[in-house]
Amino acid sequence: MVFSKSFGYALRSILYVVMINENQSRVQIQEVADNLQIPKHFLGKIMKMLAKEKIIDSVKGPFGGFSVNDGTTSIPLIRLMELTDGLEQFQECSLRLRKCNADKPCPMHHRIAQNRNELIAMFSSTTVGDLIKSDDKDFIYSI
Amino acid sequence: MVFSKSFGYALRSILYVVMINENQSRVQIQEVADNLQIPKHFLGKIMKMLAKEKIIDSVKGPFGGFSVNDGTTSIPLIRLMELTDGLEQFQECSLRLRKCNADKPCPMHHRIAQNRNELIAMFSSTTVGDLIKSDDKDFIYSI
DNA sequence: TGATAAAAAGACGTTGACCTCTTTTATGAG
DNA sequence: CTCATAAAAGAGGTCAACGTCTTTTTATCA
Ligand code: FES
Ligand code: FES
C-alpha cells in the first residue's frame, strides 16, 4: 500500500495548484517543484499528462502556467491512480497469480480481500476536493 | 497491495514443500518450479535464502532437496515479507513523503491509516501454518 | 574412488520506474 | 515582428526487480 512516486507527485501538485489558485491565477512548474520538492523535469511530464487529460489547464509562454478547471476538484482518486499507476493493482491477485478471483482464491485471498475492497471503495468515492474540504487540514503543511 | 513476485514465490513454495513433506521427505527445485510455474533458477535463489534463514532445510547431492523443519509452519507472514520485500512498505508514508506519521499526516494519511494497520496486524498474526490449517482449502489448487 | 545428482554461487541480461537534459512550440510584451 | 518565457516533447541515463545461464560445491552410491 505504498503508491508510485508519480501518484504522490500528481496528487500533491494538483492540491497545490487548487490552493494557490484561490489567490493567484496560474502556477508554474518551477514553483510547484520548488515548494513540493519534486524533480522539475519529471514533474513537467506529469503535469503535461494531467493537462492532456483535462484534469488541469495549461498555458504556454510568459505569464503562463497551470490552473484548475471546473472539474479538477471532482476528480476521484481512482482516476488519478489509473493515470499514474494503472488499475491493475486493484484487480490483480496479491500474489500475482491471475486476476483476483474468489472462486479460485490464492493462499492469501481470504485474508486480504476485505481489506482490499475497502481500499478500492475509498479510492473510488474520494475526490481531490474531498481531501481539501477535510476538517482536518494538518496535511496542508505536508503537501 | 500487490506484493513482490519473490514474496509470492517464497510463500507458495513453502506451502508446497509443507504439503509434499507429509508424504515425501524431500522436494527438489525442479519439482517446485514445474508444479508452481516459477522460473527455476530464480526460485533457486529464493529457496537458498529461505534455507540460510532456517525457514526450510536443504540437502545437496543425489536424493537431496528441500524439507520443512520444526519452525517452518510457525513463521509469520511478516517475517517472509521482511526477507523478500523488506518492511519499509509497512512503515513508509503511502505518498513516500517520509516515515508515516499521524502527527504530520500526508494528504492520504487519515483515509488510509486504518486500512493499513489492519493489513499489518494480519501479516503479523498469520503464520504459514495458519494458511494450511484454514478450513477453506480451495486455495490449494492455486498454490 | 569415480560418476552422478542436486543445491549454491555468481556473472550476466531485461525491463520499467524514476529522473535529467536539450530542443521545439506557443504566447504575451514591447 | 521580435524577443523572452514557459510548457511540450523527446532522447537518454540510472537503478532495482526480475530472470537466465554457467560454474562450483557437496553428497550419494556403485
Ligand atoms: S486470488 Fe490472490 S488475492 Fe484474490
Ligand atoms: S503520513 Fe502519509 S500515509 Fe501516513
Coordinates of C-alpha atoms (C1' of nucleotides) and ligand atoms in Angstrom, one line a residue:
Chain A
M1 CA 0.0 0.0 0.0
V2 CA 2.7 2.4 -1.0
F3 CA 1.8 4.1 -4.3
S4 CA 4.1 5.2 -7.1
K5 CA 6.1 8.4 -6.9
S6 CA 4.1 9.6 -9.9
F7 CA 0.8 9.2 -8.0
G8 CA 2.1 11.2 -5.0
Y9 CA 3.6 13.9 -7.2
A10 CA 0.4 14.2 -9.2
L11 CA -1.9 14.3 -6.2
R12 CA 0.2 16.8 -4.2
S13 CA 0.7 19.0 -7.3
I14 CA -3.0 19.2 -8.0
L15 CA -3.7 20.1 -4.4
Y16 CA -1.1 22.8 -4.5
V17 CA -2.5 24.3 -7.7
V18 CA -6.0 24.2 -6.3
M19 CA -4.9 26.0 -3.2
I20 CA -2.7 28.6 -4.9
N21 CA -5.4 29.3 -7.5
E22 CA -7.6 30.7 -4.7
N23 CA -5.3 33.8 -4.7
Q24 CA -3.3 33.6 -7.9
S25 CA -4.4 32.6 -11.4
R26 CA -1.5 30.5 -12.6
V27 CA 1.2 28.3 -11.1
Q28 CA 4.4 27.4 -12.9
I29 CA 6.2 24.1 -12.8
Q30 CA 9.2 25.8 -11.2
E31 CA 7.1 27.0 -8.2
V32 CA 5.5 23.6 -7.7
A33 CA 8.8 21.8 -8.0
D34 CA 10.5 24.1 -5.5
N35 CA 7.7 24.1 -2.9
L36 CA 6.9 20.4 -3.1
Q37 CA 10.5 19.3 -3.7
I38 CA 9.7 17.4 -6.8
P39 CA 12.2 17.0 -9.7
K40 CA 11.3 19.7 -12.1
H41 CA 11.5 17.9 -15.4
F42 CA 9.8 14.8 -14.1
L43 CA 7.0 16.9 -12.8
G44 CA 6.7 18.6 -16.2
K45 CA 5.8 15.3 -17.7
I46 CA 3.2 14.5 -15.1
M47 CA 1.6 17.9 -15.3
K48 CA 1.6 17.8 -19.1
M49 CA -0.2 14.5 -18.8
L50 CA -2.7 15.9 -16.3
A51 CA -3.3 18.8 -18.7
K52 CA -3.8 16.4 -21.7
E53 CA -6.4 14.5 -19.6
K54 CA -8.1 17.8 -18.8
I55 CA -7.6 17.5 -15.1
I56 CA -5.9 20.8 -15.0
D57 CA -5.4 23.6 -17.7
S58 CA -2.1 24.8 -19.0
V59 CA -1.0 27.9 -20.9
K60 CA 2.5 28.3 -22.5
G61 CA 4.6 31.3 -22.7
P62 CA 5.3 34.3 -20.5
F63 CA 2.9 34.5 -17.5
G64 CA 1.8 31.0 -18.5
G65 CA 1.5 28.0 -16.1
F66 CA -1.1 25.6 -14.8
S67 CA -4.5 26.3 -13.3
V68 CA -7.6 24.4 -12.1
N69 CA -10.7 23.9 -14.2
D70 CA -14.3 23.2 -13.3
G71 CA -13.7 19.5 -13.0
T72 CA -10.5 19.5 -11.1
T73 CA -11.8 19.1 -7.6
S74 CA -14.3 16.4 -8.5
I75 CA -11.7 14.0 -9.9
P76 CA -11.8 10.8 -7.9
L77 CA -8.5 9.5 -6.6
I78 CA -9.0 6.2 -8.5
R79 CA -8.9 8.2 -11.8
L80 CA -5.6 9.7 -10.8
M81 CA -4.3 6.2 -9.9
E82 CA -5.5 5.0 -13.3
L83 CA -3.4 7.6 -15.0
T84 CA -0.2 7.2 -12.9
D85 CA -0.1 3.6 -11.9
G86 CA -2.9 1.9 -13.9
L87 CA -5.7 0.0 -12.3
E88 CA -4.1 -3.4 -12.4
Q89 CA -3.0 -3.4 -8.8
F90 CA -6.7 -3.2 -7.8
Q91 CA -7.8 -6.1 -9.9
E92 CA -4.7 -8.4 -9.8
C93 CA -4.2 -11.1 -7.3
S94 CA -1.9 -10.0 -4.4
L95 CA 0.4 -12.9 -5.3
R96 CA 0.2 -12.0 -9.0
L97 CA -1.2 -15.4 -10.0
R98 CA -4.0 -14.0 -12.1
K99 CA -6.9 -11.6 -11.9
C100 CA -8.1 -11.8 -8.3
N101 CA -10.9 -14.3 -8.1
A102 CA -12.8 -15.5 -5.1
D103 CA -13.7 -18.7 -6.9
K104 CA -10.1 -19.6 -7.4
P105 CA -8.5 -17.9 -4.4
C106 CA -4.8 -17.7 -3.9
P107 CA -3.4 -18.6 -0.5
M108 CA -3.7 -15.0 0.6
H109 CA -7.1 -14.2 -0.9
H110 CA -9.4 -14.8 2.0
R111 CA -7.1 -12.9 4.4
I112 CA -6.8 -9.9 2.2
A113 CA -9.9 -9.5 0.1
Q114 CA -11.9 -7.3 2.5
N115 CA -9.1 -5.0 3.3
R116 CA -8.5 -4.6 -0.4
N117 CA -12.2 -3.9 -1.2
E118 CA -12.2 -1.2 1.5
L119 CA -9.2 0.4 -0.2
I120 CA -10.9 0.3 -3.6
A121 CA -14.1 1.8 -2.2
M122 CA -12.2 4.7 -0.6
F123 CA -10.3 5.4 -3.8
S124 CA -13.5 5.4 -5.8
S125 CA -15.5 7.6 -3.5
T126 CA -12.9 10.1 -2.5
T127 CA -12.2 13.1 -4.8
V128 CA -9.4 15.6 -4.9
G129 CA -11.8 18.1 -3.5
D130 CA -12.7 15.9 -0.5
L131 CA -9.1 16.0 0.6
I132 CA -9.1 19.8 0.7
K133 CA -12.5 20.1 2.3
S134 CA -11.4 17.8 5.1
D135 CA -12.0 19.2 8.5
D136 CA -8.5 18.1 9.4
K137 CA -6.2 20.3 7.4
D138 CA -3.0 19.4 9.1
F139 CA -2.0 17.7 6.0
I140 CA -1.7 21.0 4.2
Y141 CA 1.7 21.5 5.7
S142 CA 2.7 18.2 4.2
I143 CA 1.6 18.7 0.7
Chain B
M1 CA -1.4 -4.2 -2.1
V2 CA 0.2 -6.3 -4.7
F3 CA 3.3 -7.9 -3.3
S4 CA 6.6 -8.7 -5.0
K5 CA 7.0 -11.8 -7.2
S6 CA 9.6 -13.0 -4.7
F7 CA 7.1 -12.9 -1.9
G8 CA 4.5 -14.9 -3.8
Y9 CA 7.1 -17.4 -5.0
A10 CA 8.5 -17.9 -1.5
L11 CA 5.1 -18.3 0.2
R12 CA 3.8 -20.7 -2.4
S13 CA 7.0 -22.7 -2.4
I14 CA 7.0 -23.1 1.3
L15 CA 3.3 -24.2 1.3
Y16 CA 4.2 -26.7 -1.4
V17 CA 7.1 -28.1 0.5
V18 CA 5.0 -28.4 3.7
M19 CA 2.3 -30.3 1.9
I20 CA 4.5 -32.6 -0.1
N21 CA 6.6 -33.4 3.0
E22 CA 3.5 -35.1 4.5
N23 CA 4.2 -38.0 2.1
Q24 CA 7.7 -37.5 0.8
S25 CA 10.8 -36.4 2.6
R26 CA 12.4 -34.1 0.2
V27 CA 11.3 -31.8 -2.7
Q28 CA 13.6 -30.6 -5.4
I29 CA 13.7 -27.2 -7.0
Q30 CA 12.8 -28.7 -10.4
E31 CA 9.6 -30.2 -9.0
V32 CA 8.6 -27.0 -7.3
A33 CA 9.4 -24.9 -10.3
D34 CA 7.4 -27.2 -12.6
N35 CA 4.4 -27.5 -10.4
L36 CA 4.1 -23.9 -9.4
Q37 CA 5.3 -22.5 -12.7
I38 CA 8.1 -20.5 -11.2
P39 CA 11.4 -19.8 -13.1
K40 CA 13.7 -22.5 -11.9
H41 CA 16.9 -20.5 -11.4
F42 CA 15.2 -17.6 -9.8
L43 CA 13.4 -19.9 -7.4
G44 CA 16.8 -21.4 -6.6
K45 CA 17.9 -18.1 -5.2
I46 CA 14.8 -17.7 -3.1
M47 CA 15.0 -21.2 -1.6
K48 CA 18.7 -20.8 -0.9
M49 CA 17.8 -17.7 1.0
L50 CA 15.0 -19.4 2.9
A51 CA 17.4 -22.2 3.8
K52 CA 20.0 -19.8 5.0
E53 CA 17.4 -18.2 7.2
K54 CA 16.5 -21.6 8.6
I55 CA 12.9 -21.4 7.4
I56 CA 13.4 -24.6 5.5
D57 CA 16.2 -27.2 5.4
S58 CA 18.2 -28.2 2.4
V59 CA 20.4 -31.1 1.4
K60 CA 22.7 -31.2 -1.6
G61 CA 23.6 -34.1 -3.9
P62 CA 21.6 -37.1 -5.2
F63 CA 18.3 -37.5 -3.4
G64 CA 18.8 -34.1 -1.9
G65 CA 16.3 -31.3 -1.9
F66 CA 14.4 -29.1 0.5
S67 CA 12.3 -30.1 3.5
V68 CA 10.4 -28.4 6.3
N69 CA 11.8 -28.1 9.8
D70 CA 10.2 -27.7 13.2
G71 CA 9.8 -23.9 12.8
T72 CA 8.5 -23.8 9.3
T73 CA 4.8 -23.6 9.9
S74 CA 5.1 -21.1 12.6
I75 CA 6.8 -18.4 10.5
P76 CA 4.6 -15.3 10.4
L77 CA 3.9 -13.8 7.0
I78 CA 5.5 -10.6 8.1
R79 CA 8.8 -12.4 8.5
L80 CA 8.6 -13.7 5.0
M81 CA 7.8 -10.2 3.7
E82 CA 10.8 -8.8 5.6
L83 CA 13.0 -11.3 3.8
T84 CA 11.6 -10.8 0.3
D85 CA 10.4 -7.2 0.2
G86 CA 11.7 -5.5 3.4
L87 CA 9.4 -3.9 5.9
E88 CA 9.7 -0.4 4.6
Q89 CA 6.4 -0.5 2.8
F90 CA 4.7 -1.0 6.2
Q91 CA 6.3 2.0 7.8
E92 CA 6.7 4.4 4.9
C93 CA 4.1 7.0 4.1
S94 CA 1.8 6.0 1.2
L95 CA 2.9 9.0 -0.7
R96 CA 6.5 8.3 0.2
L97 CA 7.0 11.6 1.9
R98 CA 8.7 10.2 5.0
K99 CA 8.1 7.6 7.7
C100 CA 4.3 7.5 8.1
N101 CA 3.4 9.7 11.0
A102 CA -0.1 10.7 12.2
D103 CA 1.3 14.0 13.7
K104 CA 2.4 15.1 10.3
P105 CA -0.1 13.4 8.1
C106 CA 0.2 13.4 4.3
P107 CA -3.0 14.2 2.3
M108 CA -3.8 10.5 2.2
H109 CA -2.9 9.5 5.7
H110 CA -6.3 9.8 7.5
R111 CA -8.0 8.0 4.7
I112 CA -5.6 5.1 4.6
A113 CA -4.2 4.6 8.1
Q114 CA -6.8 2.2 9.5
N115 CA -6.8 0.1 6.4
R116 CA -3.1 -0.1 6.6
N117 CA -2.9 -1.0 10.2
E118 CA -5.4 -3.9 9.6
L119 CA -3.1 -5.2 7.0
I120 CA -0.1 -5.0 9.2
A121 CA -1.9 -6.8 12.0
M122 CA -3.0 -9.6 9.7
F123 CA 0.6 -10.0 8.4
S124 CA 1.9 -10.1 11.9
S125 CA -0.6 -12.6 13.4
T126 CA -0.9 -15.0 10.4
T127 CA 1.6 -17.8 10.0
V128 CA 2.4 -20.1 7.1
G129 CA 0.7 -22.9 9.1
D130 CA -2.4 -20.9 9.5
L131 CA -2.8 -20.7 5.8
I132 CA -2.7 -24.5 5.6
K133 CA -5.0 -25.2 8.6
S134 CA -7.6 -22.9 7.1
D135 CA -11.0 -24.6 6.8
D136 CA -11.2 -23.3 3.3
K137 CA -8.7 -25.2 1.3
D138 CA -9.8 -24.1 -2.1
F139 CA -6.6 -22.3 -2.4
I140 CA -4.6 -25.4 -2.5
Y141 CA -5.4 -25.8 -6.2
S142 CA -3.9 -22.3 -6.7
I143 CA -0.7 -22.7 -4.9
Chain C
dT1 C1' 37.4 -43.8 -5.9
dG2 C1' 34.8 -42.0 -9.7
dA3 C1' 30.4 -40.9 -11.7
dT4 C1' 26.4 -38.5 -10.9
dA5 C1' 22.9 -35.6 -8.9
dA6 C1' 21.3 -31.5 -6.8
dA7 C1' 21.9 -27.1 -4.3
dA8 C1' 25.0 -22.9 -4.0
dA9 C1' 27.1 -19.2 -6.1
dG10 C1' 27.7 -15.7 -9.0
dA11 C1' 28.0 -13.4 -13.6
dC12 C1' 25.1 -11.5 -16.8
dG13 C1' 20.7 -9.8 -19.3
dT14 C1' 16.0 -7.4 -19.4
dT15 C1' 12.5 -4.2 -18.2
dG16 C1' 10.0 -0.5 -16.1
dA17 C1' 10.0 3.3 -12.7
dC18 C1' 12.3 7.2 -11.9
dC19 C1' 15.0 11.1 -13.2
dT20 C1' 17.9 14.6 -16.3
dC21 C1' 18.9 17.3 -20.2
dT22 C1' 18.1 19.6 -24.6
dT23 C1' 15.3 21.1 -28.3
dT24 C1' 10.8 22.7 -30.0
dT25 C1' 6.4 25.2 -29.7
dA26 C1' 3.2 28.6 -28.1
dT27 C1' 2.2 33.1 -26.2
dG28 C1' 2.4 37.8 -24.3
dA29 C1' 5.1 42.3 -24.1
dG30 C1' 7.3 45.9 -26.3
Chain D
dC1 C1' 7.7 41.4 -35.7
dT2 C1' 10.9 40.2 -32.4
dC3 C1' 12.2 38.7 -28.0
dA4 C1' 11.7 36.5 -23.7
dT5 C1' 9.4 33.0 -21.2
dA6 C1' 7.2 28.8 -20.0
dA7 C1' 5.1 24.4 -21.3
dA8 C1' 5.6 20.3 -24.6
dA9 C1' 8.3 16.9 -26.5
dG10 C1' 11.5 13.6 -26.7
dA11 C1' 16.2 11.5 -26.2
dG12 C1' 18.8 9.4 -22.9
dG13 C1' 20.6 7.8 -18.2
dT14 C1' 20.2 5.1 -13.6
dC15 C1' 18.8 1.6 -10.7
dA16 C1' 16.4 -2.2 -8.6
dA17 C1' 13.2 -6.2 -9.5
dC18 C1' 13.1 -9.9 -12.2
dG19 C1' 15.0 -13.6 -14.8
dT20 C1' 18.8 -16.7 -17.3
dC21 C1' 23.0 -19.1 -17.7
dT22 C1' 27.3 -21.3 -16.2
dT23 C1' 30.4 -22.9 -12.8
dT24 C1' 31.4 -24.6 -8.2
dT25 C1' 30.4 -27.3 -4.2
dT26 C1' 28.6 -31.1 -1.7
dA27 C1' 26.5 -35.5 -1.1
dT28 C1' 25.3 -40.3 -2.6
dC29 C1' 26.2 -44.7 -4.4
dA30 C1' 28.2 -48.3 -7.3
Ligands
FES1 S1 -6.8 -14.6 -5.8 FE1 -5.0 -13.8 -4.9 S2 -5.7 -12.1 -3.8 FE2 -7.5 -12.8 -4.8
FES2 S1 1.9 10.2 6.5 FE1 1.4 9.5 4.5 S2 0.4 7.7 4.9 FE2 0.9 8.3 6.9

